[in-house]
Amino acid sequence: MAGSNLDQFIADFRLVWTYRRQAGHLSAAEHEAQYGAARVEANARSADPAWVESESRRYRALAAQNESDQ
């Protein structure tokens, strides 16, 4: 994955998780646990281009939805 695409994935990942917490979808404890688990998985699977591409598309769609909701 090219650097700018990876940067977009990271930005979308952060935006989605921040939105979930700020919108009240998750308690602080839920957010900490779920965000932490998602980060661990993303870091562990970052060498798998197919997974990264799939998650990038998923998080871009979620981020776009969150942006339109705001």
PDB file of N, CA, C and O in Angstrom:
ATOM      1  N   MET A   1       0.848  -1.174   0.000  1.00  0.00           N
ATOM      2  CA  MET A   1       0.000   0.000   0.000  1.00  0.00           C
ATOM      3  C   MET A   1       0.888   1.230   0.000  1.00  0.00           C
ATOM      4  O   MET A   1       1.810   1.337   0.779  1.00  0.00           O
ATOM      5  N   ALA A   2       0.581   2.147  -0.858  1.00  0.00           N
ATOM      6  CA  ALA A   2       1.378   3.366  -0.965  1.00  0.00           C
ATOM      7  C   ALA A   2       1.206   4.202   0.296  1.00  0.00           C
ATOM      8  O   ALA A   2       0.202   4.103   0.997  1.00  0.00           O
ATOM      9  N   GLY A   3       2.209   5.044   0.550  1.00  0.00           N
ATOM     10  CA  GLY A   3       2.209   5.857   1.753  1.00  0.00           C
ATOM     11  C   GLY A   3       0.960   6.688   1.939  1.00  0.00           C
ATOM     12  O   GLY A   3       0.387   6.729   3.018  1.00  0.00           O
ATOM     13  N   SER A   4       0.512   7.386   0.887  1.00  0.00           N
ATOM     14  CA  SER A   4      -0.669   8.235   1.037  1.00  0.00           C
ATOM     15  C   SER A   4      -1.919   7.405   1.310  1.00  0.00           C
ATOM     16  O   SER A   4      -2.800   7.827   2.053  1.00  0.00           O
ATOM     17  N   ASN A   5      -2.011   6.207   0.709  1.00  0.00           N
ATOM     18  CA  ASN A   5      -3.143   5.332   0.985  1.00  0.00           C
ATOM     19  C   ASN A   5      -3.116   4.855   2.427  1.00  0.00           C
ATOM     20  O   ASN A   5      -4.153   4.770   3.074  1.00  0.00           O
ATOM     21  N   LEU A   6      -1.936   4.524   2.913  1.00  0.00           N
ATOM     22  CA  LEU A   6      -1.799   4.107   4.305  1.00  0.00           C
ATOM     23  C   LEU A   6      -2.154   5.266   5.228  1.00  0.00           C
ATOM     24  O   LEU A   6      -2.851   5.082   6.228  1.00  0.00           O
ATOM     25  N   ASP A   7      -1.717   6.467   4.876  1.00  0.00           N
ATOM     26  CA  ASP A   7      -2.061   7.645   5.671  1.00  0.00           C
ATOM     27  C   ASP A   7      -3.575   7.843   5.719  1.00  0.00           C
ATOM     28  O   ASP A   7      -4.125   8.181   6.763  1.00  0.00           O
ATOM     29  N   GLN A   8      -4.247   7.628   4.588  1.00  0.00           N
ATOM     30  CA  GLN A   8      -5.707   7.769   4.541  1.00  0.00           C
ATOM     31  C   GLN A   8      -6.368   6.708   5.416  1.00  0.00           C
ATOM     32  O   GLN A   8      -7.310   6.994   6.142  1.00  0.00           O
ATOM     33  N   PHE A   9      -5.865   5.478   5.352  1.00  0.00           N
ATOM     34  CA  PHE A   9      -6.404   4.406   6.188  1.00  0.00           C
ATOM     35  C   PHE A   9      -6.272   4.770   7.670  1.00  0.00           C
ATOM     36  O   PHE A   9      -7.231   4.647   8.437  1.00  0.00           O
ATOM     37  N   ILE A  10      -5.110   5.232   8.067  1.00  0.00           N
ATOM     38  CA  ILE A  10      -4.883   5.609   9.461  1.00  0.00           C
ATOM     39  C   ILE A  10      -5.820   6.740   9.872  1.00  0.00           C
ATOM     40  O   ILE A  10      -6.430   6.699  10.945  1.00  0.00           O
ATOM     41  N   ALA A  11      -5.952   7.746   9.022  1.00  0.00           N
ATOM     42  CA  ALA A  11      -6.841   8.870   9.319  1.00  0.00           C
ATOM     43  C   ALA A  11      -8.292   8.404   9.444  1.00  0.00           C
ATOM     44  O   ALA A  11      -9.005   8.809  10.367  1.00  0.00           O
ATOM     45  N   ASP A  12      -8.731   7.554   8.524  1.00  0.00           N
ATOM     46  CA  ASP A  12     -10.102   7.047   8.563  1.00  0.00           C
ATOM     47  C   ASP A  12     -10.329   6.179   9.791  1.00  0.00           C
ATOM     48  O   ASP A  12     -11.369   6.276  10.450  1.00  0.00           O
ATOM     49  N   PHE A  13      -9.358   5.337  10.118  1.00  0.00           N
ATOM     50  CA  PHE A  13      -9.429   4.472  11.294  1.00  0.00           C
ATOM     51  C   PHE A  13      -9.638   5.324  12.544  1.00  0.00           C
ATOM     52  O   PHE A  13     -10.546   5.072  13.341  1.00  0.00           O
ATOM     53  N   ARG A  14      -8.820   6.348  12.685  1.00  0.00           N
ATOM     54  CA  ARG A  14      -8.917   7.224  13.865  1.00  0.00           C
ATOM     55  C   ARG A  14     -10.243   7.972  13.887  1.00  0.00           C
ATOM     56  O   ARG A  14     -10.870   8.107  14.939  1.00  0.00           O
ATOM     57  N   LEU A  15     -10.667   8.479  12.735  1.00  0.00           N
ATOM     58  CA  LEU A  15     -11.912   9.225  12.660  1.00  0.00           C
ATOM     59  C   LEU A  15     -13.092   8.356  13.071  1.00  0.00           C
ATOM     60  O   LEU A  15     -13.944   8.786  13.855  1.00  0.00           O
ATOM     61  N   VAL A  16     -13.137   7.139  12.558  1.00  0.00           N
ATOM     62  CA  VAL A  16     -14.248   6.229  12.866  1.00  0.00           C
ATOM     63  C   VAL A  16     -14.299   5.933  14.357  1.00  0.00           C
ATOM     64  O   VAL A  16     -15.364   6.011  14.982  1.00  0.00           O
ATOM     65  N   TRP A  17     -13.161   5.598  14.939  1.00  0.00           N
ATOM     66  CA  TRP A  17     -13.167   5.257  16.357  1.00  0.00           C
ATOM     67  C   TRP A  17     -13.445   6.469  17.234  1.00  0.00           C
ATOM     68  O   TRP A  17     -14.151   6.380  18.246  1.00  0.00           O
ATOM     69  N   THR A  18     -12.944   7.632  16.867  1.00  0.00           N
ATOM     70  CA  THR A  18     -13.231   8.858  17.617  1.00  0.00           C
ATOM     71  C   THR A  18     -14.717   9.182  17.539  1.00  0.00           C
ATOM     72  O   THR A  18     -15.351   9.521  18.548  1.00  0.00           O
ATOM     73  N   TYR A  19     -15.277   9.070  16.349  1.00  0.00           N
ATOM     74  CA  TYR A  19     -16.705   9.338  16.169  1.00  0.00           C
ATOM     75  C   TYR A  19     -17.554   8.401  17.024  1.00  0.00           C
ATOM     76  O   TYR A  19     -18.513   8.844  17.670  1.00  0.00           O
ATOM     77  N   ARG A  20     -17.217   7.118  17.023  1.00  0.00           N
ATOM     78  CA  ARG A  20     -17.993   6.150  17.806  1.00  0.00           C
ATOM     79  C   ARG A  20     -18.032   6.532  19.274  1.00  0.00           C
ATOM     80  O   ARG A  20     -19.057   6.416  19.935  1.00  0.00           O
ATOM     81  N   ARG A  21     -16.915   6.985  19.793  1.00  0.00           N
ATOM     82  CA  ARG A  21     -16.852   7.369  21.202  1.00  0.00           C
ATOM     83  C   ARG A  21     -17.593   8.675  21.438  1.00  0.00           C
ATOM     84  O   ARG A  21     -18.420   8.782  22.345  1.00  0.00           O
ATOM     85  N   GLN A  22     -17.322   9.686  20.626  1.00  0.00           N
ATOM     86  CA  GLN A  22     -17.926  10.999  20.829  1.00  0.00           C
ATOM     87  C   GLN A  22     -19.433  10.984  20.603  1.00  0.00           C
ATOM     88  O   GLN A  22     -20.156  11.750  21.234  1.00  0.00           O
ATOM     89  N   ALA A  23     -19.905  10.117  19.717  1.00  0.00           N
ATOM     90  CA  ALA A  23     -21.337  10.030  19.433  1.00  0.00           C
ATOM     91  C   ALA A  23     -22.076   9.221  20.504  1.00  0.00           C
ATOM     92  O   ALA A  23     -23.301   9.126  20.474  1.00  0.00           O
ATOM     93  N   GLY A  24     -21.326   8.639  21.423  1.00  0.00           N
ATOM     94  CA  GLY A  24     -21.940   7.885  22.505  1.00  0.00           C
ATOM     95  C   GLY A  24     -22.283   6.447  22.147  1.00  0.00           C
ATOM     96  O   GLY A  24     -23.017   5.792  22.880  1.00  0.00           O
ATOM     97  N   HIS A  25     -21.744   5.969  21.033  1.00  0.00           N
ATOM     98  CA  HIS A  25     -22.000   4.583  20.639  1.00  0.00           C
ATOM     99  C   HIS A  25     -21.280   3.597  21.558  1.00  0.00           C
ATOM    100  O   HIS A  25     -21.686   2.439  21.657  1.00  0.00           O
ATOM    101  N   LEU A  26     -20.208   4.070  22.187  1.00  0.00           N
ATOM    102  CA  LEU A  26     -19.420   3.220  23.072  1.00  0.00           C
ATOM    103  C   LEU A  26     -19.121   3.960  24.371  1.00  0.00           C
ATOM    104  O   LEU A  26     -18.853   5.165  24.342  1.00  0.00           O
ATOM    105  N   SER A  27     -19.139   3.239  25.468  1.00  0.00           N
ATOM    106  CA  SER A  27     -18.677   3.826  26.722  1.00  0.00           C
ATOM    107  C   SER A  27     -17.163   3.962  26.654  1.00  0.00           C
ATOM    108  O   SER A  27     -16.523   3.416  25.758  1.00  0.00           O
ATOM    109  N   ALA A  28     -16.600   4.652  27.610  1.00  0.00           N
ATOM    110  CA  ALA A  28     -15.143   4.817  27.632  1.00  0.00           C
ATOM    111  C   ALA A  28     -14.449   3.463  27.703  1.00  0.00           C
ATOM    112  O   ALA A  28     -13.465   3.220  27.000  1.00  0.00           O
ATOM    113  N   ALA A  29     -14.967   2.571  28.535  1.00  0.00           N
ATOM    114  CA  ALA A  29     -14.354   1.243  28.685  1.00  0.00           C
ATOM    115  C   ALA A  29     -14.501   0.421  27.409  1.00  0.00           C
ATOM    116  O   ALA A  29     -13.553  -0.249  26.978  1.00  0.00           O
ATOM    117  N   GLU A  30     -15.694   0.471  26.813  1.00  0.00           N
ATOM    118  CA  GLU A  30     -15.912  -0.258  25.548  1.00  0.00           C
ATOM    119  C   GLU A  30     -14.995   0.275  24.461  1.00  0.00           C
ATOM    120  O   GLU A  30     -14.406  -0.492  23.698  1.00  0.00           O
ATOM    121  N   HIS A  31     -14.898   1.592  24.403  1.00  0.00           N
ATOM    122  CA  HIS A  31     -14.048   2.209  23.388  1.00  0.00           C
ATOM    123  C   HIS A  31     -12.600   1.771  23.559  1.00  0.00           C
ATOM    124  O   HIS A  31     -11.944   1.373  22.603  1.00  0.00           O
ATOM    125  N   GLU A  32     -12.122   1.841  24.778  1.00  0.00           N
ATOM    126  CA  GLU A  32     -10.737   1.461  25.047  1.00  0.00           C
ATOM    127  C   GLU A  32     -10.468   0.017  24.629  1.00  0.00           C
ATOM    128  O   GLU A  32      -9.478  -0.274  23.965  1.00  0.00           O
ATOM    129  N   ALA A  33     -11.367  -0.876  24.988  1.00  0.00           N
ATOM    130  CA  ALA A  33     -11.186  -2.297  24.672  1.00  0.00           C
ATOM    131  C   ALA A  33     -11.292  -2.565  23.170  1.00  0.00           C
ATOM    132  O   ALA A  33     -10.441  -3.245  22.592  1.00  0.00           O
ATOM    133  N   GLN A  34     -12.337  -2.037  22.542  1.00  0.00           N
ATOM    134  CA  GLN A  34     -12.558  -2.319  21.125  1.00  0.00           C
ATOM    135  C   GLN A  34     -11.545  -1.622  20.227  1.00  0.00           C
ATOM    136  O   GLN A  34     -11.048  -2.207  19.264  1.00  0.00           O
ATOM    137  N   TYR A  35     -11.225  -0.370  20.533  1.00  0.00           N
ATOM    138  CA  TYR A  35     -10.226   0.360  19.759  1.00  0.00           C
ATOM    139  C   TYR A  35      -8.865  -0.313  19.907  1.00  0.00           C
ATOM    140  O   TYR A  35      -8.146  -0.495  18.930  1.00  0.00           O
ATOM    141  N   GLY A  36      -8.546  -0.703  21.134  1.00  0.00           N
ATOM    142  CA  GLY A  36      -7.271  -1.384  21.370  1.00  0.00           C
ATOM    143  C   GLY A  36      -7.170  -2.682  20.585  1.00  0.00           C
ATOM    144  O   GLY A  36      -6.146  -2.967  19.963  1.00  0.00           O
ATOM    145  N   ALA A  37      -8.232  -3.465  20.593  1.00  0.00           N
ATOM    146  CA  ALA A  37      -8.243  -4.729  19.845  1.00  0.00           C
ATOM    147  C   ALA A  37      -8.125  -4.482  18.346  1.00  0.00           C
ATOM    148  O   ALA A  37      -7.405  -5.206  17.641  1.00  0.00           O
ATOM    149  N   ALA A  38      -8.816  -3.463  17.850  1.00  0.00           N
ATOM    150  CA  ALA A  38      -8.747  -3.145  16.421  1.00  0.00           C
ATOM    151  C   ALA A  38      -7.341  -2.697  16.032  1.00  0.00           C
ATOM    152  O   ALA A  38      -6.834  -3.058  14.959  1.00  0.00           O
ATOM    153  N   ARG A  39      -6.693  -1.917  16.885  1.00  0.00           N
ATOM    154  CA  ARG A  39      -5.315  -1.484  16.610  1.00  0.00           C
ATOM    155  C   ARG A  39      -4.351  -2.660  16.594  1.00  0.00           C
ATOM    156  O   ARG A  39      -3.478  -2.743  15.739  1.00  0.00           O
ATOM    157  N   VAL A  40      -4.507  -3.562  17.550  1.00  0.00           N
ATOM    158  CA  VAL A  40      -3.643  -4.745  17.601  1.00  0.00           C
ATOM    159  C   VAL A  40      -3.809  -5.557  16.317  1.00  0.00           C
ATOM    160  O   VAL A  40      -2.826  -5.982  15.711  1.00  0.00           O
ATOM    161  N   GLU A  41      -5.058  -5.773  15.909  1.00  0.00           N
ATOM    162  CA  GLU A  41      -5.295  -6.534  14.682  1.00  0.00           C
ATOM    163  C   GLU A  41      -4.721  -5.818  13.472  1.00  0.00           C
ATOM    164  O   GLU A  41      -4.069  -6.433  12.625  1.00  0.00           O
ATOM    165  N   ALA A  42      -4.943  -4.517  13.372  1.00  0.00           N
ATOM    166  CA  ALA A  42      -4.419  -3.756  12.228  1.00  0.00           C
ATOM    167  C   ALA A  42      -2.899  -3.833  12.177  1.00  0.00           C
ATOM    168  O   ALA A  42      -2.318  -4.037  11.099  1.00  0.00           O
ATOM    169  N   ASN A  43      -2.262  -3.698  13.304  1.00  0.00           N
ATOM    170  CA  ASN A  43      -0.799  -3.786  13.335  1.00  0.00           C
ATOM    171  C   ASN A  43      -0.318  -5.187  12.968  1.00  0.00           C
ATOM    172  O   ASN A  43       0.660  -5.336  12.239  1.00  0.00           O
ATOM    173  N   ALA A  44      -1.008  -6.201  13.461  1.00  0.00           N
ATOM    174  CA  ALA A  44      -0.610  -7.582  13.193  1.00  0.00           C
ATOM    175  C   ALA A  44      -0.815  -7.962  11.732  1.00  0.00           C
ATOM    176  O   ALA A  44      -0.064  -8.769  11.181  1.00  0.00           O
ATOM    177  N   ARG A  45      -1.826  -7.390  11.094  1.00  0.00           N
ATOM    178  CA  ARG A  45      -2.164  -7.783   9.723  1.00  0.00           C
ATOM    179  C   ARG A  45      -1.697  -6.773   8.686  1.00  0.00           C
ATOM    180  O   ARG A  45      -2.001  -6.910   7.503  1.00  0.00           O
ATOM    181  N   SER A  46      -0.946  -5.779   9.102  1.00  0.00           N
ATOM    182  CA  SER A  46      -0.531  -4.711   8.191  1.00  0.00           C
ATOM    183  C   SER A  46       0.355  -5.194   7.042  1.00  0.00           C
ATOM    184  O   SER A  46       0.494  -4.503   6.038  1.00  0.00           O
ATOM    185  N   ALA A  47       0.934  -6.368   7.159  1.00  0.00           N
ATOM    186  CA  ALA A  47       1.770  -6.908   6.090  1.00  0.00           C
ATOM    187  C   ALA A  47       0.954  -7.666   5.038  1.00  0.00           C
ATOM    188  O   ALA A  47       1.495  -8.089   4.017  1.00  0.00           O
ATOM    189  N   ASP A  48      -0.334  -7.823   5.269  1.00  0.00           N
ATOM    190  CA  ASP A  48      -1.223  -8.532   4.340  1.00  0.00           C
ATOM    191  C   ASP A  48      -1.923  -7.501   3.451  1.00  0.00           C
ATOM    192  O   ASP A  48      -2.895  -6.868   3.874  1.00  0.00           O
ATOM    193  N   PRO A  49      -1.446  -7.328   2.214  1.00  0.00           N
ATOM    194  CA  PRO A  49      -1.999  -6.275   1.353  1.00  0.00           C
ATOM    195  C   PRO A  49      -3.498  -6.422   1.092  1.00  0.00           C
ATOM    196  O   PRO A  49      -4.214  -5.422   1.014  1.00  0.00           O
ATOM    197  N   ALA A  50      -3.993  -7.643   0.968  1.00  0.00           N
ATOM    198  CA  ALA A  50      -5.418  -7.848   0.706  1.00  0.00           C
ATOM    199  C   ALA A  50      -6.248  -7.388   1.906  1.00  0.00           C
ATOM    200  O   ALA A  50      -7.291  -6.739   1.740  1.00  0.00           O
ATOM    201  N   TRP A  51      -5.804  -7.709   3.103  1.00  0.00           N
ATOM    202  CA  TRP A  51      -6.521  -7.300   4.298  1.00  0.00           C
ATOM    203  C   TRP A  51      -6.498  -5.780   4.420  1.00  0.00           C
ATOM    204  O   TRP A  51      -7.530  -5.155   4.695  1.00  0.00           O
ATOM    205  N   VAL A  52      -5.329  -5.189   4.220  1.00  0.00           N
ATOM    206  CA  VAL A  52      -5.199  -3.736   4.330  1.00  0.00           C
ATOM    207  C   VAL A  52      -6.104  -3.040   3.315  1.00  0.00           C
ATOM    208  O   VAL A  52      -6.811  -2.084   3.652  1.00  0.00           O
ATOM    209  N   GLU A  53      -6.119  -3.523   2.099  1.00  0.00           N
ATOM    210  CA  GLU A  53      -6.967  -2.921   1.061  1.00  0.00           C
ATOM    211  C   GLU A  53      -8.447  -3.040   1.429  1.00  0.00           C
ATOM    212  O   GLU A  53      -9.208  -2.078   1.314  1.00  0.00           O
ATOM    213  N   SER A  54      -8.852  -4.198   1.895  1.00  0.00           N
ATOM    214  CA  SER A  54     -10.239  -4.420   2.289  1.00  0.00           C
ATOM    215  C   SER A  54     -10.642  -3.506   3.450  1.00  0.00           C
ATOM    216  O   SER A  54     -11.696  -2.865   3.422  1.00  0.00           O
ATOM    217  N   GLU A  55      -9.804  -3.448   4.462  1.00  0.00           N
ATOM    218  CA  GLU A  55     -10.095  -2.604   5.623  1.00  0.00           C
ATOM    219  C   GLU A  55     -10.042  -1.126   5.263  1.00  0.00           C
ATOM    220  O   GLU A  55     -10.817  -0.328   5.796  1.00  0.00           O
ATOM    221  N   SER A  56      -9.168  -0.770   4.353  1.00  0.00           N
ATOM    222  CA  SER A  56      -9.098   0.622   3.903  1.00  0.00           C
ATOM    223  C   SER A  56     -10.411   1.040   3.264  1.00  0.00           C
ATOM    224  O   SER A  56     -10.934   2.124   3.548  1.00  0.00           O
ATOM    225  N   ARG A  57     -10.957   0.182   2.412  1.00  0.00           N
ATOM    226  CA  ARG A  57     -12.247   0.484   1.774  1.00  0.00           C
ATOM    227  C   ARG A  57     -13.357   0.558   2.824  1.00  0.00           C
ATOM    228  O   ARG A  57     -14.201   1.457   2.782  1.00  0.00           O
ATOM    229  N   ARG A  58     -13.351  -0.364   3.756  1.00  0.00           N
ATOM    230  CA  ARG A  58     -14.384  -0.395   4.794  1.00  0.00           C
ATOM    231  C   ARG A  58     -14.321   0.863   5.665  1.00  0.00           C
ATOM    232  O   ARG A  58     -15.345   1.518   5.897  1.00  0.00           O
ATOM    233  N   TYR A  59     -13.140   1.216   6.118  1.00  0.00           N
ATOM    234  CA  TYR A  59     -13.008   2.394   6.975  1.00  0.00           C
ATOM    235  C   TYR A  59     -13.257   3.680   6.207  1.00  0.00           C
ATOM    236  O   TYR A  59     -13.787   4.644   6.768  1.00  0.00           O
ATOM    237  N   ARG A  60     -12.934   3.732   4.917  1.00  0.00           N
ATOM    238  CA  ARG A  60     -13.224   4.924   4.113  1.00  0.00           C
ATOM    239  C   ARG A  60     -14.727   5.113   4.010  1.00  0.00           C
ATOM    240  O   ARG A  60     -15.245   6.227   4.156  1.00  0.00           O
ATOM    241  N   ALA A  61     -15.472   4.016   3.801  1.00  0.00           N
ATOM    242  CA  ALA A  61     -16.929   4.094   3.716  1.00  0.00           C
ATOM    243  C   ALA A  61     -17.527   4.535   5.058  1.00  0.00           C
ATOM    244  O   ALA A  61     -18.427   5.384   5.088  1.00  0.00           O
ATOM    245  N   LEU A  62     -17.035   3.971   6.145  1.00  0.00           N
ATOM    246  CA  LEU A  62     -17.523   4.357   7.473  1.00  0.00           C
ATOM    247  C   LEU A  62     -17.199   5.823   7.774  1.00  0.00           C
ATOM    248  O   LEU A  62     -18.044   6.562   8.295  1.00  0.00           O
ATOM    249  N   ALA A  63     -15.991   6.237   7.436  1.00  0.00           N
ATOM    250  CA  ALA A  63     -15.577   7.623   7.678  1.00  0.00           C
ATOM    251  C   ALA A  63     -16.435   8.593   6.853  1.00  0.00           C
ATOM    252  O   ALA A  63     -16.855   9.634   7.356  1.00  0.00           O
ATOM    253  N   ALA A  64     -16.698   8.232   5.604  1.00  0.00           N
ATOM    254  CA  ALA A  64     -17.543   9.081   4.758  1.00  0.00           C
ATOM    255  C   ALA A  64     -18.939   9.211   5.361  1.00  0.00           C
ATOM    256  O   ALA A  64     -19.529  10.303   5.349  1.00  0.00           O
ATOM    257  N   GLN A  65     -19.473   8.119   5.872  1.00  0.00           N
ATOM    258  CA  GLN A  65     -20.791   8.155   6.515  1.00  0.00           C
ATOM    259  C   GLN A  65     -20.746   9.044   7.756  1.00  0.00           C
ATOM    260  O   GLN A  65     -21.638   9.863   7.969  1.00  0.00           O
ATOM    261  N   ASN A  66     -19.711   8.896   8.555  1.00  0.00           N
ATOM    262  CA  ASN A  66     -19.579   9.721   9.755  1.00  0.00           C
ATOM    263  C   ASN A  66     -19.468  11.200   9.394  1.00  0.00           C
ATOM    264  O   ASN A  66     -20.064  12.050  10.047  1.00  0.00           O
ATOM    265  N   GLU A  67     -18.696  11.498   8.356  1.00  0.00           N
ATOM    266  CA  GLU A  67     -18.524  12.889   7.911  1.00  0.00           C
ATOM    267  C   GLU A  67     -19.857  13.480   7.454  1.00  0.00           C
ATOM    268  O   GLU A  67     -20.158  14.636   7.730  1.00  0.00           O
ATOM    269  N   SER A  68     -20.670  12.679   6.778  1.00  0.00           N
ATOM    270  CA  SER A  68     -21.964  13.187   6.312  1.00  0.00           C
ATOM    271  C   SER A  68     -22.954  13.352   7.466  1.00  0.00           C
ATOM    272  O   SER A  68     -23.872  14.158   7.388  1.00  0.00           O
ATOM    273  N   ASP A  69     -22.768  12.578   8.530  1.00  0.00           N
ATOM    274  CA  ASP A  69     -23.634  12.683   9.709  1.00  0.00           C
ATOM    275  C   ASP A  69     -23.343  13.935  10.526  1.00  0.00           C
ATOM    276  O   ASP A  69     -24.199  14.387  11.285  1.00  0.00           O
ATOM    277  N   GLN A  70     -22.148  14.484  10.387  1.00  0.00           N
ATOM    278  CA  GLN A  70     -21.752  15.630  11.223  1.00  0.00           C
ATOM    279  C   GLN A  70     -22.195  16.940  10.646  1.00  0.00           C
ATOM    280  O   GLN A  70     -22.380  17.216   9.575  1.00  0.00           O
TER     281      GLN A  70
END
